[in-house]
Amino acid sequence: MLIARAAVGDDRTYARVDTDTGLIHLLAGTPYDEIRPTGETRPLAEARLLAPVEPSKVLVAGRNYGDVVTPDLVVFMKPSTSVVGPRSTVLLPAEAKQVRYEGELAVVIGRRCKDVPEDTADQAVFGYTCANDVTAWDVGEPKGHWTKAKSFDTFCPLGPWIRTDLDPADLVLRTTVNGTLRQDGSTKEMNRNVRALVSRCSSLMTLLPGDVILTGTPAGAGVLRPGDEVVVEIDGIGSLANPIGVAK
């Protein structure tokens, strides 16, 4: 099942997406406890999709790809104000000269949970979406201020929707910039899988429905320029496209 958030007039609503018919089916309330259709539909082509979640927090797994496996999970945070949706412009702040894209699989938490055992961590997951963990690299270096570097407004594009029925073990992830392939990896290359990430993050803090865990990025992350367009595509989910602009 595909679950999106969309702007419908002055309202913001969750919706079930049917790509076969090209329709979205509007839902009542939030989908985490129960999928409640309202009976209303809209053409998908006419819908303005928003970020598919409204997280209280976004946790970011660091160094989860590559040859170096850290003794414990490296984790940073992004505020909810960094989250934007498909087609929203990522704004480069004046103080940062090396803002990087990082295409990632995002895990969406489906229920309030704490200290989740790794072998049952799937039960805490609502679904998966695409993410771009935008990072002001020069703000983070040299002292490792990565939460600060990842916290700017618009630095967490998510979308286009949540896929609920998906095995995250081996999903191809590709990132293109202006149509040129920059990242080409698979979630099977993660040092810690989704179950391990959910379990460890839930041992650090209570996770709430709609919270997001970014699972790390494969090789190929690079610097963004005004006028670029970044597309993160993950098999089984879809593609997330965002233009790059400059903060005023």
mmCIF file of C-alpha atoms in Angstrom:
data_model
loop_
_atom_site.group_PDB
_atom_site.id
_atom_site.type_symbol
_atom_site.label_atom_id
_atom_site.label_comp_id
_atom_site.label_asym_id
_atom_site.label_seq_id
_atom_site.Cartn_x
_atom_site.Cartn_y
_atom_site.Cartn_z
ATOM 1 C CA MET A 1 0.000 0.000 0.000
ATOM 2 C CA LEU A 2 1.146 3.538 -0.804
ATOM 3 C CA ILE A 3 0.277 6.272 1.710
ATOM 4 C CA ALA A 4 0.813 9.943 0.877
ATOM 5 C CA ARG A 5 -0.023 13.360 2.289
ATOM 6 C CA ALA A 6 -1.553 15.865 -0.064
ATOM 7 C CA ALA A 7 -2.788 19.442 -0.119
ATOM 8 C CA VAL A 8 -6.492 19.452 -1.005
ATOM 9 C CA GLY A 9 -7.736 23.027 -1.069
ATOM 10 C CA ASP A 10 -6.897 24.515 2.303
ATOM 11 C CA ASP A 11 -6.654 21.091 3.934
ATOM 12 C CA ARG A 12 -3.734 18.750 4.446
ATOM 13 C CA THR A 13 -4.788 15.111 4.385
ATOM 14 C CA TYR A 14 -3.442 11.584 4.190
ATOM 15 C CA ALA A 15 -4.400 9.533 1.155
ATOM 16 C CA ARG A 16 -3.974 6.058 -0.281
ATOM 17 C CA VAL A 17 -2.346 6.192 -3.698
ATOM 18 C CA ASP A 18 -3.499 3.920 -6.513
ATOM 19 C CA THR A 19 -0.981 4.209 -9.328
ATOM 20 C CA ASP A 20 -2.995 1.822 -11.540
ATOM 21 C CA THR A 21 -6.029 4.113 -11.644
ATOM 22 C CA GLY A 22 -4.121 7.353 -11.173
ATOM 23 C CA LEU A 23 -6.266 8.296 -8.159
ATOM 24 C CA ILE A 24 -5.670 9.146 -4.535
ATOM 25 C CA HIS A 25 -8.267 8.018 -1.991
ATOM 26 C CA LEU A 26 -8.541 10.517 0.857
ATOM 27 C CA LEU A 27 -8.301 9.204 4.413
ATOM 28 C CA ALA A 28 -9.700 10.402 7.719
ATOM 29 C CA GLY A 29 -7.215 11.130 10.487
ATOM 30 C CA THR A 30 -3.781 9.531 10.503
ATOM 31 C CA PRO A 31 -3.137 6.064 9.039
ATOM 32 C CA TYR A 32 -0.984 4.598 11.819
ATOM 33 C CA ASP A 33 -3.791 3.004 13.824
ATOM 34 C CA GLU A 34 -6.310 2.359 11.050
ATOM 35 C CA ILE A 35 -6.771 3.135 7.344
ATOM 36 C CA ARG A 36 -10.099 4.991 7.205
ATOM 37 C CA PRO A 37 -11.185 5.973 3.665
ATOM 38 C CA THR A 38 -13.542 8.955 3.386
ATOM 39 C CA GLY A 39 -14.896 7.835 0.017
ATOM 40 C CA GLU A 40 -13.462 10.919 -1.708
ATOM 41 C CA THR A 41 -10.934 10.637 -4.527
ATOM 42 C CA ARG A 42 -8.744 13.026 -6.499
ATOM 43 C CA PRO A 43 -6.591 12.553 -9.627
ATOM 44 C CA LEU A 44 -3.011 11.878 -8.590
ATOM 45 C CA ALA A 45 -1.753 14.099 -11.418
ATOM 46 C CA GLU A 46 -3.611 17.055 -9.920
ATOM 47 C CA ALA A 47 -2.552 16.472 -6.317
ATOM 48 C CA ARG A 48 0.187 18.477 -4.640
ATOM 49 C CA LEU A 49 2.055 15.899 -2.622
ATOM 50 C CA LEU A 50 3.554 16.930 0.706
ATOM 51 C CA ALA A 51 6.129 15.169 2.846
ATOM 52 C CA PRO A 52 4.359 11.876 3.630
ATOM 53 C CA VAL A 53 4.999 12.197 7.385
ATOM 54 C CA GLU A 54 5.010 14.860 10.082
ATOM 55 C CA PRO A 55 7.700 13.495 12.397
ATOM 56 C CA SER A 56 8.385 14.715 15.899
ATOM 57 C CA LYS A 57 12.024 13.933 15.139
ATOM 58 C CA VAL A 58 14.275 12.536 12.430
ATOM 59 C CA LEU A 59 17.164 10.292 13.464
ATOM 60 C CA VAL A 60 20.106 9.930 11.094
ATOM 61 C CA ALA A 61 22.356 6.868 11.069
ATOM 62 C CA GLY A 62 25.953 7.805 10.320
ATOM 63 C CA ARG A 63 28.651 5.632 8.761
ATOM 64 C CA ASN A 64 26.187 2.872 7.939
ATOM 65 C CA TYR A 65 27.786 2.094 4.581
ATOM 66 C CA GLY A 66 31.445 1.430 3.843
ATOM 67 C CA ASP A 67 34.239 -0.718 5.213
ATOM 68 C CA VAL A 68 34.518 0.863 8.656
ATOM 69 C CA VAL A 69 31.954 -0.545 11.087
ATOM 70 C CA THR A 70 31.648 1.534 14.244
ATOM 71 C CA PRO A 71 31.390 -0.259 17.627
ATOM 72 C CA ASP A 72 28.023 1.390 18.284
ATOM 73 C CA LEU A 73 25.492 3.170 16.089
ATOM 74 C CA VAL A 74 26.506 6.693 15.142
ATOM 75 C CA VAL A 75 23.324 8.759 15.203
ATOM 76 C CA PHE A 76 22.500 12.425 14.619
ATOM 77 C CA MET A 77 19.211 14.314 14.574
ATOM 78 C CA LYS A 78 17.289 16.620 12.269
ATOM 79 C CA PRO A 79 14.441 18.813 13.549
ATOM 80 C CA SER A 80 10.922 18.490 12.182
ATOM 81 C CA THR A 81 11.371 21.939 10.591
ATOM 82 C CA SER A 82 13.927 20.492 8.167
ATOM 83 C CA VAL A 83 11.309 18.252 6.528
ATOM 84 C CA VAL A 84 9.936 19.141 3.083
ATOM 85 C CA GLY A 85 8.146 17.153 0.407
ATOM 86 C CA PRO A 86 8.498 16.283 -3.282
ATOM 87 C CA ARG A 87 9.307 19.198 -5.602
ATOM 88 C CA SER A 88 9.970 21.524 -2.650
ATOM 89 C CA THR A 89 13.102 23.625 -3.077
ATOM 90 C CA VAL A 90 16.132 22.814 -0.936
ATOM 91 C CA LEU A 91 17.574 26.162 0.134
ATOM 92 C CA LEU A 92 21.337 26.546 0.458
ATOM 93 C CA PRO A 93 22.225 28.745 3.475
ATOM 94 C CA ALA A 94 24.665 31.610 2.958
ATOM 95 C CA GLU A 95 27.049 30.360 5.648
ATOM 96 C CA ALA A 96 27.583 26.974 3.977
ATOM 97 C CA LYS A 97 29.730 26.473 0.876
ATOM 98 C CA GLN A 98 29.720 22.666 0.731
ATOM 99 C CA VAL A 99 26.133 21.429 0.980
ATOM 100 C CA ARG A 100 25.915 17.776 -0.004
ATOM 101 C CA TYR A 101 23.114 15.473 -1.141
ATOM 102 C CA GLU A 102 22.864 12.024 0.473
ATOM 103 C CA GLY A 103 20.217 9.692 -0.961
ATOM 104 C CA GLU A 104 18.830 7.337 1.691
ATOM 105 C CA LEU A 105 16.105 4.874 2.601
ATOM 106 C CA ALA A 106 13.879 6.347 5.311
ATOM 107 C CA VAL A 107 12.100 4.172 7.880
ATOM 108 C CA VAL A 108 8.740 5.479 9.148
ATOM 109 C CA ILE A 109 7.786 4.392 12.667
ATOM 110 C CA GLY A 110 4.188 3.216 13.080
ATOM 111 C CA ARG A 111 3.636 3.068 16.836
ATOM 112 C CA ARG A 112 4.952 4.488 20.076
ATOM 113 C CA CYS A 113 7.793 2.249 21.170
ATOM 114 C CA LYS A 114 10.772 2.000 23.503
ATOM 115 C CA ASP A 115 13.479 -0.650 23.865
ATOM 116 C CA VAL A 116 12.263 -2.694 20.893
ATOM 117 C CA PRO A 117 13.989 -6.109 20.571
ATOM 118 C CA GLU A 118 15.808 -6.449 17.285
ATOM 119 C CA ASP A 119 13.984 -9.640 16.297
ATOM 120 C CA THR A 120 10.566 -7.919 16.537
ATOM 121 C CA ALA A 121 11.584 -4.472 15.287
ATOM 122 C CA ASP A 122 9.575 -4.948 12.072
ATOM 123 C CA GLN A 123 6.411 -4.603 14.145
ATOM 124 C CA ALA A 124 7.305 -0.993 14.981
ATOM 125 C CA VAL A 125 7.715 -0.001 11.306
ATOM 126 C CA PHE A 126 4.843 1.522 9.354
ATOM 127 C CA GLY A 127 6.699 1.692 6.047
ATOM 128 C CA TYR A 128 9.461 3.225 3.955
ATOM 129 C CA THR A 129 10.053 6.296 1.829
ATOM 130 C CA CYS A 130 12.854 8.061 -0.043
ATOM 131 C CA ALA A 131 14.988 10.676 1.667
ATOM 132 C CA ASN A 132 17.721 13.164 0.882
ATOM 133 C CA ASP A 133 19.837 13.767 3.980
ATOM 134 C CA VAL A 134 21.089 17.204 2.925
ATOM 135 C CA THR A 135 24.175 18.170 4.940
ATOM 136 C CA ALA A 136 26.198 21.382 5.175
ATOM 137 C CA TRP A 137 29.508 19.555 5.223
ATOM 138 C CA ASP A 138 31.704 22.542 6.073
ATOM 139 C CA VAL A 139 29.428 23.461 8.993
ATOM 140 C CA GLY A 140 29.865 19.955 10.428
ATOM 141 C CA GLU A 141 33.628 19.783 10.054
ATOM 142 C CA PRO A 142 36.153 19.689 11.602
ATOM 143 C CA LYS A 143 34.680 19.010 15.054
ATOM 144 C CA GLY A 144 31.815 16.724 14.082
ATOM 145 C CA HIS A 145 28.898 19.124 14.504
ATOM 146 C CA TRP A 146 26.746 16.944 12.254
ATOM 147 C CA THR A 147 23.391 17.613 13.897
ATOM 148 C CA LYS A 148 24.014 21.320 13.344
ATOM 149 C CA ALA A 149 25.083 20.634 9.753
ATOM 150 C CA LYS A 150 21.899 18.664 9.020
ATOM 151 C CA SER A 151 19.369 20.912 10.762
ATOM 152 C CA PHE A 152 18.786 23.787 8.337
ATOM 153 C CA ASP A 153 15.257 24.356 7.035
ATOM 154 C CA THR A 154 14.508 22.243 3.901
ATOM 155 C CA PHE A 155 17.424 19.854 4.620
ATOM 156 C CA CYS A 156 15.235 16.725 4.861
ATOM 157 C CA PRO A 157 13.225 16.068 1.687
ATOM 158 C CA LEU A 158 10.977 13.006 2.064
ATOM 159 C CA GLY A 159 8.618 11.306 -0.376
ATOM 160 C CA PRO A 160 6.879 10.827 -2.623
ATOM 161 C CA TRP A 161 4.859 8.473 -0.373
ATOM 162 C CA ILE A 162 5.228 5.662 2.143
ATOM 163 C CA ARG A 163 5.329 2.068 0.928
ATOM 164 C CA THR A 164 3.973 -0.163 3.696
ATOM 165 C CA ASP A 165 4.454 -3.650 2.222
ATOM 166 C CA LEU A 166 8.150 -3.752 1.442
ATOM 167 C CA ASP A 167 11.160 -5.871 2.363
ATOM 168 C CA PRO A 168 14.023 -3.385 2.916
ATOM 169 C CA ALA A 169 16.815 -5.965 2.796
ATOM 170 C CA ASP A 170 17.990 -5.430 -0.805
ATOM 171 C CA LEU A 171 16.591 -2.291 -2.425
ATOM 172 C CA VAL A 172 18.501 -0.528 -5.202
ATOM 173 C CA LEU A 173 19.053 3.139 -4.370
ATOM 174 C CA ARG A 174 20.129 5.640 -7.013
ATOM 175 C CA THR A 175 20.705 9.391 -6.816
ATOM 176 C CA THR A 176 20.997 11.585 -9.889
ATOM 177 C CA VAL A 177 21.941 15.254 -10.119
ATOM 178 C CA ASN A 178 20.750 17.004 -13.273
ATOM 179 C CA GLY A 179 20.170 13.597 -14.829
ATOM 180 C CA THR A 180 23.686 12.291 -14.093
ATOM 181 C CA LEU A 181 23.940 9.185 -11.926
ATOM 182 C CA ARG A 182 25.919 9.958 -8.760
ATOM 183 C CA GLN A 183 24.950 7.208 -6.324
ATOM 184 C CA ASP A 184 24.162 3.592 -7.182
ATOM 185 C CA GLY A 185 23.944 1.218 -4.236
ATOM 186 C CA SER A 186 21.733 -1.208 -2.359
ATOM 187 C CA THR A 187 20.385 -1.409 1.156
ATOM 188 C CA LYS A 188 22.026 -4.832 1.427
ATOM 189 C CA GLU A 189 25.304 -2.895 1.805
ATOM 190 C CA MET A 190 24.202 -1.316 5.106
ATOM 191 C CA ASN A 191 26.398 -2.188 8.071
ATOM 192 C CA ARG A 192 23.341 -2.247 10.348
ATOM 193 C CA ASN A 193 20.036 -3.331 8.869
ATOM 194 C CA VAL A 194 16.636 -1.768 9.526
ATOM 195 C CA ARG A 195 15.849 -4.028 12.480
ATOM 196 C CA ALA A 196 19.142 -3.153 14.161
ATOM 197 C CA LEU A 197 18.616 0.571 13.566
ATOM 198 C CA VAL A 198 15.076 0.603 14.939
ATOM 199 C CA SER A 199 16.088 -1.425 17.976
ATOM 200 C CA ARG A 200 19.098 0.738 18.855
ATOM 201 C CA CYS A 201 17.321 4.044 18.244
ATOM 202 C CA SER A 202 14.396 2.923 20.421
ATOM 203 C CA SER A 203 16.843 2.101 23.212
ATOM 204 C CA LEU A 204 18.077 5.705 23.123
ATOM 205 C CA MET A 205 14.676 7.407 23.138
ATOM 206 C CA THR A 206 10.961 6.772 22.761
ATOM 207 C CA LEU A 207 9.920 6.657 19.109
ATOM 208 C CA LEU A 208 6.520 8.024 18.110
ATOM 209 C CA PRO A 209 4.237 7.279 15.132
ATOM 210 C CA GLY A 210 5.535 9.213 12.136
ATOM 211 C CA ASP A 211 9.088 9.500 13.430
ATOM 212 C CA VAL A 212 11.727 8.824 10.790
ATOM 213 C CA ILE A 213 15.058 7.007 10.811
ATOM 214 C CA LEU A 214 17.413 7.746 7.918
ATOM 215 C CA THR A 215 19.503 4.648 7.282
ATOM 216 C CA GLY A 216 22.726 6.044 5.804
ATOM 217 C CA THR A 217 23.960 6.757 2.308
ATOM 218 C CA PRO A 218 26.056 4.754 -0.177
ATOM 219 C CA ALA A 219 29.154 6.157 -1.866
ATOM 220 C CA GLY A 220 28.858 9.065 -4.269
ATOM 221 C CA ALA A 221 27.475 11.935 -2.160
ATOM 222 C CA GLY A 222 28.576 15.304 -3.517
ATOM 223 C CA VAL A 223 28.196 19.076 -3.420
ATOM 224 C CA LEU A 224 25.043 20.873 -4.591
ATOM 225 C CA ARG A 225 24.816 24.108 -6.583
ATOM 226 C CA PRO A 226 21.904 26.521 -7.104
ATOM 227 C CA GLY A 227 19.846 25.374 -10.083
ATOM 228 C CA ASP A 228 20.595 21.671 -9.588
ATOM 229 C CA GLU A 229 17.860 19.073 -9.407
ATOM 230 C CA VAL A 230 18.403 16.021 -7.212
ATOM 231 C CA VAL A 231 16.389 12.823 -7.672
ATOM 232 C CA VAL A 232 16.552 9.963 -5.160
ATOM 233 C CA GLU A 233 15.015 6.757 -6.504
ATOM 234 C CA ILE A 234 14.500 3.527 -4.556
ATOM 235 C CA ASP A 235 13.137 0.333 -6.076
ATOM 236 C CA GLY A 236 9.674 -0.499 -4.830
ATOM 237 C CA ILE A 237 9.010 3.013 -3.568
ATOM 238 C CA GLY A 238 9.463 5.603 -6.314
ATOM 239 C CA SER A 239 11.446 8.781 -6.850
ATOM 240 C CA LEU A 240 11.864 11.984 -4.864
ATOM 241 C CA ALA A 241 12.850 15.065 -6.879
ATOM 242 C CA ASN A 242 13.867 18.432 -5.431
ATOM 243 C CA PRO A 243 15.300 21.586 -7.046
ATOM 244 C CA ILE A 244 18.108 23.494 -5.341
ATOM 245 C CA GLY A 245 17.874 27.198 -4.568
ATOM 246 C CA VAL A 246 19.392 29.786 -2.226
ATOM 247 C CA ALA A 247 18.017 30.886 1.134
ATOM 248 C CA LYS A 248 17.184 34.593 1.316
#
